[in-house]
CSV table of C-alpha atoms and ligand atoms in Angstrom, one decimal:
chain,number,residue,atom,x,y,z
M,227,UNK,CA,10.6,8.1,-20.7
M,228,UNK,CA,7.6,5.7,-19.4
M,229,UNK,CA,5.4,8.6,-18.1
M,230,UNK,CA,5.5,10.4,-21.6
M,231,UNK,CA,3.2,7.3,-22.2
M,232,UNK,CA,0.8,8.0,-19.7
M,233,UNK,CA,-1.4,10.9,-19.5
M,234,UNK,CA,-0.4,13.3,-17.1
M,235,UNK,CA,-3.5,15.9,-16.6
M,236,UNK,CA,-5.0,12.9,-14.8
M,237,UNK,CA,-2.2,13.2,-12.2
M,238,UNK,CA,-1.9,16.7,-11.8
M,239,UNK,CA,-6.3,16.8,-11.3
M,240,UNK,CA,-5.7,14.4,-8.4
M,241,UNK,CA,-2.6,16.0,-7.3
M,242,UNK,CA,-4.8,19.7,-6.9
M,243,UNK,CA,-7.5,18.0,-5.4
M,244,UNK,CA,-5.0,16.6,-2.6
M,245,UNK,CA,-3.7,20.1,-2.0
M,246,UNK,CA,-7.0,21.5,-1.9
M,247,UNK,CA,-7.6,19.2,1.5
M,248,UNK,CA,-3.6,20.0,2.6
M,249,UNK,CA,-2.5,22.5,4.7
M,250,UNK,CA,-0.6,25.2,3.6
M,251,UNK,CA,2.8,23.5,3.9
M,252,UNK,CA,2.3,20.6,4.1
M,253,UNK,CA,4.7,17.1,4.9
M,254,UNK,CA,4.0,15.0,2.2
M,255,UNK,CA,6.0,11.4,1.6
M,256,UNK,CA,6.2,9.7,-1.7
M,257,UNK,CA,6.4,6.3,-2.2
M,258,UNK,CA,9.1,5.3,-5.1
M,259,UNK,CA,9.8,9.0,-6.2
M,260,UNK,CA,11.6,8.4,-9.2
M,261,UNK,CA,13.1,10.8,-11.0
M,262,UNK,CA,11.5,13.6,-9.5
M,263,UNK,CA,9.1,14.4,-12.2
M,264,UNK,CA,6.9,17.5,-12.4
M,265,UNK,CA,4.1,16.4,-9.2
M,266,UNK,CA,7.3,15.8,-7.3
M,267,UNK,CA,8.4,19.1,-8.2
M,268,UNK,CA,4.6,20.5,-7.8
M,269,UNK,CA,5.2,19.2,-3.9
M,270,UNK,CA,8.5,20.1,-3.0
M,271,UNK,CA,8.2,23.2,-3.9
M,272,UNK,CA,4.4,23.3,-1.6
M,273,UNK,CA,5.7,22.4,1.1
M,274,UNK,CA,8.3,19.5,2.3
M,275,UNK,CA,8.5,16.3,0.6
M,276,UNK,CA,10.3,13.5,1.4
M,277,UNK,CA,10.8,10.3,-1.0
M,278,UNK,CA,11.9,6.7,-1.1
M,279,UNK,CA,13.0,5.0,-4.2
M,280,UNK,CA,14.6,2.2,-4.0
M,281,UNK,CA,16.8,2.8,-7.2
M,282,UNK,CA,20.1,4.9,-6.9
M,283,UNK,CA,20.0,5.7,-10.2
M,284,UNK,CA,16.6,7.4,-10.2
M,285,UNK,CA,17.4,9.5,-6.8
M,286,UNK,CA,20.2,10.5,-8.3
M,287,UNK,CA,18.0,12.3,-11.1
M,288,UNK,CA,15.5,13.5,-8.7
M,289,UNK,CA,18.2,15.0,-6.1
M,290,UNK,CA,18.6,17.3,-9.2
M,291,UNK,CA,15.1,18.0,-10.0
M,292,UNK,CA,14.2,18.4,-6.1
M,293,UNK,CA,17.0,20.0,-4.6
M,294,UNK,CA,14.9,21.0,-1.0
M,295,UNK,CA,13.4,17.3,-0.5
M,296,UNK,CA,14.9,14.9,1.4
M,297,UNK,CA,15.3,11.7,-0.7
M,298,UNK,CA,16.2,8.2,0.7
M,299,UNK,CA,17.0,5.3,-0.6
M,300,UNK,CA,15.4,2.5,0.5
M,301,UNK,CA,12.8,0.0,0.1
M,302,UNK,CA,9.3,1.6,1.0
M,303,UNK,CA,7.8,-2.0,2.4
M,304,UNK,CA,10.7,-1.9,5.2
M,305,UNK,CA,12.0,1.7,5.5
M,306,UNK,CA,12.0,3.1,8.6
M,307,UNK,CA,9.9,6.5,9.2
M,308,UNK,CA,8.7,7.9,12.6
M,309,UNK,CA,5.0,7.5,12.6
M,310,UNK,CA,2.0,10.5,12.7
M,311,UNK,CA,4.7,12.8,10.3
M,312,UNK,CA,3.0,13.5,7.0
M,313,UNK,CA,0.0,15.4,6.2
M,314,UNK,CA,-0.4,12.7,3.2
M,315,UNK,CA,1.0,9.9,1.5
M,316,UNK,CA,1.5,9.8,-2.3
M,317,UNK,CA,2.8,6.9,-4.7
M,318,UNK,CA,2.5,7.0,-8.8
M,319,UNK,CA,2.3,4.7,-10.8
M,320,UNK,CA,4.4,2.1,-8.0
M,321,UNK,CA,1.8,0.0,-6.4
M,322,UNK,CA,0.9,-1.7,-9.3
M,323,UNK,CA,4.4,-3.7,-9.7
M,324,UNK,CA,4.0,-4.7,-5.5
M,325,UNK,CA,3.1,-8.4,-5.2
M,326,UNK,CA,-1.0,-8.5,-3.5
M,327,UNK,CA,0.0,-10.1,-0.4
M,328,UNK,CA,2.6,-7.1,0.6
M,329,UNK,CA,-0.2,-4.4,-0.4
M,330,UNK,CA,-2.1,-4.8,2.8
M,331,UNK,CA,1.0,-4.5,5.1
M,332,UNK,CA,1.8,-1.5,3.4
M,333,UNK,CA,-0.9,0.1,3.7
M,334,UNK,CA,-1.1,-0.4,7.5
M,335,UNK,CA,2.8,0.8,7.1
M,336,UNK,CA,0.9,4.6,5.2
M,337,UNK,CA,-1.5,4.8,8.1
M,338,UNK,CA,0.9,4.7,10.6
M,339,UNK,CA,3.2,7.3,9.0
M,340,UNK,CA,0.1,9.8,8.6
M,341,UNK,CA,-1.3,12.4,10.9
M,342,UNK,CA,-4.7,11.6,11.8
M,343,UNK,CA,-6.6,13.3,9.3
M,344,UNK,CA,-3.7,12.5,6.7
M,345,UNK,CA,-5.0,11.8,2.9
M,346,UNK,CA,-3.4,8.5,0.6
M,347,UNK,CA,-3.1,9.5,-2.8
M,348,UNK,CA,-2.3,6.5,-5.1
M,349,UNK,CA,-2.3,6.3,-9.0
M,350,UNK,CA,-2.0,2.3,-10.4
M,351,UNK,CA,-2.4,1.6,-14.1
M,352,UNK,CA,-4.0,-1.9,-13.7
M,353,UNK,CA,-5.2,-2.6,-10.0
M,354,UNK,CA,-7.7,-1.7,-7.6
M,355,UNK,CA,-6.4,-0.8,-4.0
M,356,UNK,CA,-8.7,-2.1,-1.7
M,357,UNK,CA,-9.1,1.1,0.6
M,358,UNK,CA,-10.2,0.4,4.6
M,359,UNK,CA,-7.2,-2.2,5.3
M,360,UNK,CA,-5.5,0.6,6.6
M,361,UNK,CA,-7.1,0.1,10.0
M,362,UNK,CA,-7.1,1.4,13.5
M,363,UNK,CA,-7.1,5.2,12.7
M,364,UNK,CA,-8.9,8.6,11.0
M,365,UNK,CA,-6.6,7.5,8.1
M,366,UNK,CA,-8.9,8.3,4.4
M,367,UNK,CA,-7.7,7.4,0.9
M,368,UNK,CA,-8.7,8.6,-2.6
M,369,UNK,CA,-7.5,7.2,-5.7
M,370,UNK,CA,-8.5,8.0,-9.3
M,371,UNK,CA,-10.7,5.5,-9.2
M,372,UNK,CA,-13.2,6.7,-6.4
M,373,UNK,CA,-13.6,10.3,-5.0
M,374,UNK,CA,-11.6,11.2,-2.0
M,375,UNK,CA,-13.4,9.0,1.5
M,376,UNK,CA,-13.3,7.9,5.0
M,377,UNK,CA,-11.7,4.5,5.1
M,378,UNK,CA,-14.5,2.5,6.5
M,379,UNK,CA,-12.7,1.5,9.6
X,541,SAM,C1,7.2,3.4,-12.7
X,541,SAM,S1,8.3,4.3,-11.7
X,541,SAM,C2,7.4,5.7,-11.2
X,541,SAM,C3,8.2,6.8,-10.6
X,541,SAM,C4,7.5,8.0,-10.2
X,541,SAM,N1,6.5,7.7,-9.1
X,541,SAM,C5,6.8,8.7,-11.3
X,541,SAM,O1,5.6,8.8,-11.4
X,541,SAM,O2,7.5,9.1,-12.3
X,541,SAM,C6,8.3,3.2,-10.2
X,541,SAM,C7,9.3,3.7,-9.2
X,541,SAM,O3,9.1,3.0,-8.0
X,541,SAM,C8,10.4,2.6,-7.4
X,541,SAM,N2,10.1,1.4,-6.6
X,541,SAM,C9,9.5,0.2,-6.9
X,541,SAM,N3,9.4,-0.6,-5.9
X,541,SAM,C10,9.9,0.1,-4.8
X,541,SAM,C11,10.1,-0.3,-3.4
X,541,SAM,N4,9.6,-1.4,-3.0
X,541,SAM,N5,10.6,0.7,-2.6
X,541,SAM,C12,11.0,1.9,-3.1
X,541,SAM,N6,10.9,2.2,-4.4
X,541,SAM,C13,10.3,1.3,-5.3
X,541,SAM,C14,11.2,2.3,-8.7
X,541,SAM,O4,12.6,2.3,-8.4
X,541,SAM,C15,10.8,3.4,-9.6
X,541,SAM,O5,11.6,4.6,-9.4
């Protein structure tokens, strides 16, 4: 499996950080969920996750890891989700693969699906996500590349 290649203790310190600054149940969405691996697991069973991934075959696997999310299938830069309903946003290893010019739209897209106050947590291999494009709210993003900030905006 790809993440077997990837260290994971990187994710899982990022992923306690975020639910340090969470509230105790909190609605958290994940962008391309995959298979439901173990910080999947580590959120569903928190509080309530939902997750988009755009491949059948890899909700089918997570519907049986993460039995109590709700999992949809669709395509994260055009799904429809009501606005100011998560406590965070989090996406793994996903962002990397989006072409640069559909990065900023989607991050406007995160920021509108977060409650003010609501954390982005995203892990890329290769790529720097410009935080602050995310404009017009309270919105703050953290990545592993930069402790947990305000978006300057
Ligand atoms: C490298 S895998 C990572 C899966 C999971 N986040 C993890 O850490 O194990 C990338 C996932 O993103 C999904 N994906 C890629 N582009 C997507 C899009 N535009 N909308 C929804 N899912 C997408 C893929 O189907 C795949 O499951």
């Amino acid at each position: 499996m790809w993440q077997q290649r990837i260290p994971d203790e990187t994710r899982l310190r990022y992923l306690a950080d975020l639910l340090e600054l969470l509230p105790k149940r909190p609605d958290v969405l994940e962008l391309g969920v995959g298979a439901g691996v173990q910080s999947s697991r580590i959120l569903a069973e928190r509080g309530r996750l939902t997750g988009v991934d755009i491949s059948r075959q890899q909700l089918r696997r997570a519907r049986e890891r993460l039995p109590n999310a709700t999992l949809i299938h669709g395509d994260f830069t055009s799904v429809e989700l009501p606005r100011a309903t998560f406590d965070a946003v989090v996406s793994f290893y996903v962002l990397n693969n989006l072409p640069q010019e559909e990065l900023a739209p989607l991050l406007r897209r995160v920021a509108d699906w977060l409650r003010p106050g609501g954390w982005f947590l995203a892990a890329s291999r290769a790529r720097t996500i410009p935080v602050g494009v995310a404009s017009g709210s309270e919105q703050r993003c953290t990545s592993p590349a930069a402790s947990p900030r305000r978006t300057g905006v």
